[in-house]
Amino acid sequence: MEFAVVKGGGVTTPRGFTAGVAEAGIKYQGRYDLALVVSEDPAVGAGVFTTNKFAAAPVQVSRQHLAAKTGCRGFVVNSGCANACTGQEGLAAAKMMTKVAAEVTGYQPEEFLVASTGVIGVNLPIEKVQQGIREAGRSLSYERGSLAAQAIMTTDTRAKEIALQIEIEGKKVSLGGMAKGSGMIHPNMATMLGLVTTDVAITGECLQQALVMANEESFNMVTIDGDTSTNDTLVVLANGRAGNTLIEDVQSTAFRLFSEALCEVCLSLAKMIAGDGEGATKLLEVKVINAPSLVDARKAARSVAGSSLVKAAIFGKDANWGRIVCALGYSGAEFEPDSVDVYLGELLVAQKGRGLDFNEAEARKILAKDEVLIIIDLKAGTFAGRAWGCDLSYEYVKINADYRS
Amino acid sequence: MEFAVVKGGGVTTPRGFTAGVAEAGIKYQGRYDLALVVSEDPAVGAGVFTTNKFAAAPVQVSRQHLAAKTGCRGFVVNSGCANACTGQEGLAAAKMMTKVAAEVTGYQPEEFLVASTGVIGVNLPIEKVQQGIREAGRSLSYERGSLAAQAIMTTDTRAKEIALQIEIEGKKVSLGGMAKGSGMIHPNMATMLGLVTTDVAITGECLQQALVMANEESFNMVTIDGDTSTNDTLVVLANGRAGNTLIEDVQSTAFRLFSEALCEVCLSLAKMIAGDGEGATKLLEVKVINAPSLVDARKAARSVAGSSLVKAAIFGKDANWGRIVCALGYSGAEFEPDSVDVYLGELLVAQKGRGLDFNEAEARKILAKDEVLIIIDLKAGTFAGRAWGCDLSYEYVKINADYRS
């Protein structure tokens, strides 16, 4: 399927969505750290959240609001403070964020989802956040989608946003998304914030199902450092402005079309996150083919993309295929070790589980690129899976050795 | 239980064991890279090996030899080449190693276990290895235990060995061990070589059971970088020279005494491995108390000790307790987030799942030590578990960015 990418598009590309931002000064100074995204029409929402037992206060509040099924009007997001491990105070602060967002827009608190990212265990500076939300509310416009993508960054080196258009039953449907990633990116809900908008008309149930599927193929296949955070949040709002017939059947062609587009949005954002991992100099893509099942393919791909030793070797441009098969060997995926072929890009470096006398200079050239592709042929079935990660650099250690200060 | 540590002791401390070494020049020059340890008396052997699907040739051969139950006479070990992913040739080479060991000592090939460590996917230089084994065989003596511990090193910065003595039914029983670790250290058979000797009289079945238990509490609780290698091997030989009544009942006091001592040997070696992780500047110990089960305690401890973000924070002397609870949160262990207390050494930094306003200077002082202890009180039961790891430093990345050259 082909998707029309909307150049420079983001969360305000779908019709009826506006965004506002503010410099609340929560942790960072002189930059936006608060974003508010609002739908002019009532919307339905769906969400996938962290599996971490220490789910942050905003995650708990967003879950409650989605469960209430009152419909959604928008989301409010801050960077610089995760509002995690902050007890009852933290819960009250997260609720307060939705309350102020409601006040400034004229809707209900339950219609807002909330997300936070930053240091764990620090209380939100309530006054600053309230003031920030009000300021963001006053600045709502169609032009501020990209500023919102900037506002949610922490150690990200670049903003991450995308917008696509598809046609469903003759109607133009748009999807827009923004994300923040960097450290703590891992399967089991790729530990990040992903915020998606769309003007499709769809039921909440269908939207949730499409999101779960998209998440599994995208954010859950991204790994930076193996840590799953307390704040992982992927939400999507759909306001129906596109005017298509309401999608209410997961077997329908319309659902499939929308699903694929949502997956593409999530995939694009997930890859941006992988390529911008803390200290990363390269995007690593691991493609496992001919696996006995989808689960095996994904397990194998994630294991290789997540191996510290593989990642360090990629950083060093070292074609150490032994570490690739080693990570494959402990992945838990089913295959015969003596059948496995490994490629770096198009260069076959190991065949039937054994190393070849490949051209080291050519391998080095492949590993010197900004994007490195590892292909693993398990020859054990017909399923394929892809995972993304980044190299492990000195810079990663530096960023994470003293993050709090 | 108190153990008498034998100062400067190692694999030749137990009676009847000799060791020989050689500079075979397999990869390294000007250092020992081949070790042969032999028992003068027939011995029984036990082993625990990697769970990696790409089990190296020496692992396969050692498994076969143990399965044959012909008894053991010794083990032969080389560094500089893992003999992994080397197909039939590799298997033949590993078998050849046991054959040459047998020739030079006058025993049978099946009585020897074999282990290799080094780069994956490179064939063993057969001539050099054969010559090395013969040289090691000619140099067998009681004095070469420490040289053997040196010979098995790869990126280890120091040799790892220990010997203990206990009394069983009035007889003095000795245990000696050596290990190599460094990179690729992880639960599921802490990816390393551990080679233990003892003069206890014990059946092969009891020895195997004692080893499995010891391994779970020691090597399996050590994590350096999350990668489980193709060559993990932990073996023990028992030759009965101590003259105690044969231990053949796992319910007996004698078994319990020996078991505890074996566990202590493995624990000591595992901690040496953790503290000497690639690029490590500190030993990290994570102790989880009051867990609902042993499995939960171990899961939780391993998750924290293995978190890249925790490790980087420890390197940076940053008391980032939020990362500790975060790693706890995705460990899969059962507990109530609102009950958890976290200590750095004796300093309480988080209580009931929330951060305290602790003394940062004191925390920094604790984190500046060579050994850092994190205690986590889950308040959910009566079980405890410990895991060991190291910090994540620039040096780790450097070592692993270009290991093959």
PDB file of C-alpha atoms in Angstrom, chain A residues 51-55 84-90 119-123 183-184 225-230 278 306-310 312-330 332-338 340 353-355 358 360 364 392-405, chain B residues 51-55 84-90 119-123 183-184 225-230 278 306-310 312-330 332-338 340 353-355 358 360 364 392-405:
ATOM      1  CA  THR A  51       3.561  -2.640  31.512  1.00  0.00           C
ATOM      2  CA  ASN A  52       5.838  -1.314  34.258  1.00  0.00           C
ATOM      3  CA  LYS A  53       4.394  -1.875  37.744  1.00  0.00           C
ATOM      4  CA  PHE A  54       5.371   1.666  38.644  1.00  0.00           C
ATOM      5  CA  ALA A  55       3.008   3.196  36.087  1.00  0.00           C
ATOM      6  CA  ALA A  84       6.255   8.987  38.372  1.00  0.00           C
ATOM      7  CA  CYS A  85       6.633   7.518  41.867  1.00  0.00           C
ATOM      8  CA  THR A  86       4.943  10.597  43.243  1.00  0.00           C
ATOM      9  CA  GLY A  87       2.062   8.928  45.108  1.00  0.00           C
ATOM     10  CA  GLN A  88      -1.301  10.586  45.719  1.00  0.00           C
ATOM     11  CA  GLU A  89       0.184  14.024  45.142  1.00  0.00           C
ATOM     12  CA  GLY A  90       1.285  12.911  41.702  1.00  0.00           C
ATOM     13  CA  VAL A 119      12.974  12.536  35.649  1.00  0.00           C
ATOM     14  CA  ILE A 120      11.248   9.964  37.870  1.00  0.00           C
ATOM     15  CA  GLY A 121      10.348  10.769  41.463  1.00  0.00           C
ATOM     16  CA  VAL A 122      10.205  14.534  41.224  1.00  0.00           C
ATOM     17  CA  ASN A 123       6.955  16.355  41.930  1.00  0.00           C
ATOM     18  CA  GLY A 183      16.665   6.496  26.395  1.00  0.00           C
ATOM     19  CA  MET A 184      14.624   3.695  27.916  1.00  0.00           C
ATOM     20  CA  ASP A 225      18.681   0.101  26.114  1.00  0.00           C
ATOM     21  CA  GLY A 226      16.365  -2.597  27.347  1.00  0.00           C
ATOM     22  CA  ASP A 227      14.680  -0.474  30.002  1.00  0.00           C
ATOM     23  CA  THR A 228      10.889  -0.156  29.930  1.00  0.00           C
ATOM     24  CA  SER A 229       9.887   3.116  31.509  1.00  0.00           C
ATOM     25  CA  THR A 230       7.185   4.099  33.952  1.00  0.00           C
ATOM     26  CA  GLU A 278      20.653   8.312  23.301  1.00  0.00           C
ATOM     27  CA  GLY A 306      18.875  -5.310  21.635  1.00  0.00           C
ATOM     28  CA  SER A 307      22.240  -6.999  22.197  1.00  0.00           C
ATOM     29  CA  SER A 308      24.742  -4.630  23.799  1.00  0.00           C
ATOM     30  CA  LEU A 309      27.568  -6.529  22.159  1.00  0.00           C
ATOM     31  CA  VAL A 310      26.034  -6.308  18.674  1.00  0.00           C
ATOM     32  CA  ALA A 312      28.849  -1.878  20.390  1.00  0.00           C
ATOM     33  CA  ALA A 313      30.225  -3.781  17.379  1.00  0.00           C
ATOM     34  CA  ILE A 314      28.029  -1.752  15.004  1.00  0.00           C
ATOM     35  CA  PHE A 315      29.307   1.452  16.641  1.00  0.00           C
ATOM     36  CA  GLY A 316      32.858   0.204  16.027  1.00  0.00           C
ATOM     37  CA  LYS A 317      32.043  -0.811  12.420  1.00  0.00           C
ATOM     38  CA  ASP A 318      33.163  -4.316  13.341  1.00  0.00           C
ATOM     39  CA  ALA A 319      31.506  -7.050  11.265  1.00  0.00           C
ATOM     40  CA  ASN A 320      31.356  -9.345  14.281  1.00  0.00           C
ATOM     41  CA  TRP A 321      28.700 -11.727  12.928  1.00  0.00           C
ATOM     42  CA  GLY A 322      29.452 -14.123  15.789  1.00  0.00           C
ATOM     43  CA  ARG A 323      27.688 -11.756  18.162  1.00  0.00           C
ATOM     44  CA  ILE A 324      24.691 -11.686  15.840  1.00  0.00           C
ATOM     45  CA  VAL A 325      24.284 -15.453  15.866  1.00  0.00           C
ATOM     46  CA  CYS A 326      25.004 -15.465  19.585  1.00  0.00           C
ATOM     47  CA  ALA A 327      22.111 -13.060  20.249  1.00  0.00           C
ATOM     48  CA  LEU A 328      19.993 -15.184  17.937  1.00  0.00           C
ATOM     49  CA  GLY A 329      20.966 -18.260  19.924  1.00  0.00           C
ATOM     50  CA  TYR A 330      19.674 -16.934  23.229  1.00  0.00           C
ATOM     51  CA  GLY A 332      14.382 -18.242  22.455  1.00  0.00           C
ATOM     52  CA  ALA A 333      13.299 -18.370  18.806  1.00  0.00           C
ATOM     53  CA  GLU A 334      12.975 -21.771  17.160  1.00  0.00           C
ATOM     54  CA  PHE A 335      15.371 -22.667  14.327  1.00  0.00           C
ATOM     55  CA  GLU A 336      18.234 -24.964  13.414  1.00  0.00           C
ATOM     56  CA  PRO A 337      21.612 -23.346  14.151  1.00  0.00           C
ATOM     57  CA  ASP A 338      23.188 -25.121  11.179  1.00  0.00           C
ATOM     58  CA  VAL A 340      21.086 -19.868   9.521  1.00  0.00           C
ATOM     59  CA  GLY A 353      25.611 -21.093  10.923  1.00  0.00           C
ATOM     60  CA  ARG A 354      29.250 -20.654   9.947  1.00  0.00           C
ATOM     61  CA  GLY A 355      31.298 -17.608   9.083  1.00  0.00           C
ATOM     62  CA  PHE A 358      33.823 -12.234   3.360  1.00  0.00           C
ATOM     63  CA  GLU A 360      36.057  -7.098   5.428  1.00  0.00           C
ATOM     64  CA  ARG A 364      33.181  -1.944   6.987  1.00  0.00           C
ATOM     65  CA  LEU A 392      25.901   1.736  21.614  1.00  0.00           C
ATOM     66  CA  SER A 393      28.290   4.647  21.826  1.00  0.00           C
ATOM     67  CA  TYR A 394      30.431   6.430  24.419  1.00  0.00           C
ATOM     68  CA  GLU A 395      27.859   9.180  24.279  1.00  0.00           C
ATOM     69  CA  TYR A 396      25.116   6.882  25.592  1.00  0.00           C
ATOM     70  CA  VAL A 397      27.102   6.273  28.744  1.00  0.00           C
ATOM     71  CA  LYS A 398      27.869   9.965  29.099  1.00  0.00           C
ATOM     72  CA  ILE A 399      24.224  11.038  28.782  1.00  0.00           C
ATOM     73  CA  ASN A 400      23.076   8.437  31.264  1.00  0.00           C
ATOM     74  CA  ALA A 401      25.843   8.679  33.819  1.00  0.00           C
ATOM     75  CA  ASP A 402      24.425  11.880  35.242  1.00  0.00           C
ATOM     76  CA  TYR A 403      20.982  12.471  33.796  1.00  0.00           C
ATOM     77  CA  ARG A 404      19.399  14.064  36.826  1.00  0.00           C
ATOM     78  CA  SER A 405      21.703  17.087  37.003  1.00  0.00           C
TER      79      SER A 405
ATOM     80  CA  THR B  51      21.363 -22.414  26.929  1.00  0.00           C
ATOM     81  CA  ASN B  52      22.372 -20.673  23.693  1.00  0.00           C
ATOM     82  CA  LYS B  53      21.208 -22.555  20.599  1.00  0.00           C
ATOM     83  CA  PHE B  54      24.619 -21.999  19.055  1.00  0.00           C
ATOM     84  CA  ALA B  55      26.368 -24.069  21.706  1.00  0.00           C
ATOM     85  CA  ALA B  84      31.913 -21.673  18.130  1.00  0.00           C
ATOM     86  CA  CYS B  85      29.962 -21.696  14.856  1.00  0.00           C
ATOM     87  CA  THR B  86      32.671 -23.825  13.343  1.00  0.00           C
ATOM     88  CA  GLY B  87      30.594 -26.805  12.219  1.00  0.00           C
ATOM     89  CA  GLN B  88      31.942 -30.327  11.910  1.00  0.00           C
ATOM     90  CA  GLU B  89      35.499 -29.059  11.761  1.00  0.00           C
ATOM     91  CA  GLY B  90      34.990 -27.364  15.112  1.00  0.00           C
ATOM     92  CA  VAL B 119      36.221 -14.939  19.243  1.00  0.00           C
ATOM     93  CA  ILE B 120      33.250 -16.760  17.697  1.00  0.00           C
ATOM     94  CA  GLY B 121      33.442 -18.228  14.218  1.00  0.00           C
ATOM     95  CA  VAL B 122      37.176 -18.637  13.928  1.00  0.00           C
ATOM     96  CA  ASN B 123      38.667 -22.086  13.490  1.00  0.00           C
ATOM     97  CA  GLY B 183      31.891  -9.448  28.574  1.00  0.00           C
ATOM     98  CA  MET B 184      28.795 -11.474  27.805  1.00  0.00           C
ATOM     99  CA  ASP B 225      25.757  -6.919  29.456  1.00  0.00           C
ATOM    100  CA  GLY B 226      22.782  -9.171  28.999  1.00  0.00           C
ATOM    101  CA  ASP B 227      24.340 -11.389  26.358  1.00  0.00           C
ATOM    102  CA  THR B 228      24.465 -15.149  26.958  1.00  0.00           C
ATOM    103  CA  SER B 229      27.396 -16.632  25.117  1.00  0.00           C
ATOM    104  CA  THR B 230      27.838 -19.722  23.008  1.00  0.00           C
ATOM    105  CA  GLU B 278      34.396  -5.206  30.706  1.00  0.00           C
ATOM    106  CA  GLY B 306      21.096  -5.661  34.587  1.00  0.00           C
ATOM    107  CA  SER B 307      19.545  -2.289  33.765  1.00  0.00           C
ATOM    108  CA  SER B 308      21.769  -0.249  31.470  1.00  0.00           C
ATOM    109  CA  LEU B 309      20.309   2.936  32.912  1.00  0.00           C
ATOM    110  CA  VAL B 310      20.987   1.905  36.517  1.00  0.00           C
ATOM    111  CA  ALA B 312      25.239   4.095  33.775  1.00  0.00           C
ATOM    112  CA  ALA B 313      23.910   6.033  36.783  1.00  0.00           C
ATOM    113  CA  ILE B 314      26.165   4.044  39.141  1.00  0.00           C
ATOM    114  CA  PHE B 315      29.124   4.821  36.886  1.00  0.00           C
ATOM    115  CA  GLY B 316      28.192   8.515  37.132  1.00  0.00           C
ATOM    116  CA  LYS B 317      27.711   8.300  40.943  1.00  0.00           C
ATOM    117  CA  ASP B 318      24.181   9.546  40.358  1.00  0.00           C
ATOM    118  CA  ALA B 319      21.709   8.407  43.050  1.00  0.00           C
ATOM    119  CA  ASN B 320      18.975   8.010  40.445  1.00  0.00           C
ATOM    120  CA  TRP B 321      16.683   5.766  42.519  1.00  0.00           C
ATOM    121  CA  GLY B 322      13.916   6.293  39.949  1.00  0.00           C
ATOM    122  CA  ARG B 323      15.789   4.022  37.553  1.00  0.00           C
ATOM    123  CA  ILE B 324      16.061   1.392  40.277  1.00  0.00           C
ATOM    124  CA  VAL B 325      12.312   1.296  40.861  1.00  0.00           C
ATOM    125  CA  CYS B 326      11.760   1.458  37.121  1.00  0.00           C
ATOM    126  CA  ALA B 327      13.864  -1.681  36.569  1.00  0.00           C
ATOM    127  CA  LEU B 328      12.016  -3.271  39.461  1.00  0.00           C
ATOM    128  CA  GLY B 329       8.739  -2.343  37.801  1.00  0.00           C
ATOM    129  CA  TYR B 330       9.455  -4.195  34.584  1.00  0.00           C
ATOM    130  CA  GLY B 332       7.982  -9.211  36.351  1.00  0.00           C
ATOM    131  CA  ALA B 333       8.366  -9.746  40.096  1.00  0.00           C
ATOM    132  CA  GLU B 334       5.247  -9.560  42.258  1.00  0.00           C
ATOM    133  CA  PHE B 335       4.941  -6.721  44.779  1.00  0.00           C
ATOM    134  CA  GLU B 336       2.967  -3.588  45.579  1.00  0.00           C
ATOM    135  CA  PRO B 337       4.644  -0.481  44.110  1.00  0.00           C
ATOM    136  CA  ASP B 338       3.442   1.632  47.039  1.00  0.00           C
ATOM    137  CA  VAL B 340       8.763  -0.622  48.206  1.00  0.00           C
ATOM    138  CA  GLY B 353       7.601   3.751  46.318  1.00  0.00           C
ATOM    139  CA  ARG B 354       8.381   7.439  46.646  1.00  0.00           C
ATOM    140  CA  GLY B 355      11.630   9.348  46.744  1.00  0.00           C
ATOM    141  CA  PHE B 358      17.951  12.241  51.174  1.00  0.00           C
ATOM    142  CA  GLU B 360      22.831  13.743  48.072  1.00  0.00           C
ATOM    143  CA  ARG B 364      27.501  10.304  46.243  1.00  0.00           C
ATOM    144  CA  LEU B 392      28.457   0.713  32.494  1.00  0.00           C
ATOM    145  CA  SER B 393      31.441   2.813  31.498  1.00  0.00           C
ATOM    146  CA  TYR B 394      32.910   4.408  28.389  1.00  0.00           C
ATOM    147  CA  GLU B 395      35.487   1.670  28.528  1.00  0.00           C
ATOM    148  CA  TYR B 396      32.861  -1.045  27.998  1.00  0.00           C
ATOM    149  CA  VAL B 397      31.894   0.499  24.705  1.00  0.00           C
ATOM    150  CA  LYS B 398      35.515   0.915  23.702  1.00  0.00           C
ATOM    151  CA  ILE B 399      36.420  -2.716  24.424  1.00  0.00           C
ATOM    152  CA  ASN B 400      33.407  -4.001  22.555  1.00  0.00           C
ATOM    153  CA  ALA B 401      33.399  -1.664  19.601  1.00  0.00           C
ATOM    154  CA  ASP B 402      36.263  -3.514  17.980  1.00  0.00           C
ATOM    155  CA  TYR B 403      36.869  -6.741  19.830  1.00  0.00           C
ATOM    156  CA  ARG B 404      37.908  -8.870  16.872  1.00  0.00           C
ATOM    157  CA  SER B 405      40.968  -6.857  15.928  1.00  0.00           C
TER     158      SER B 405
END
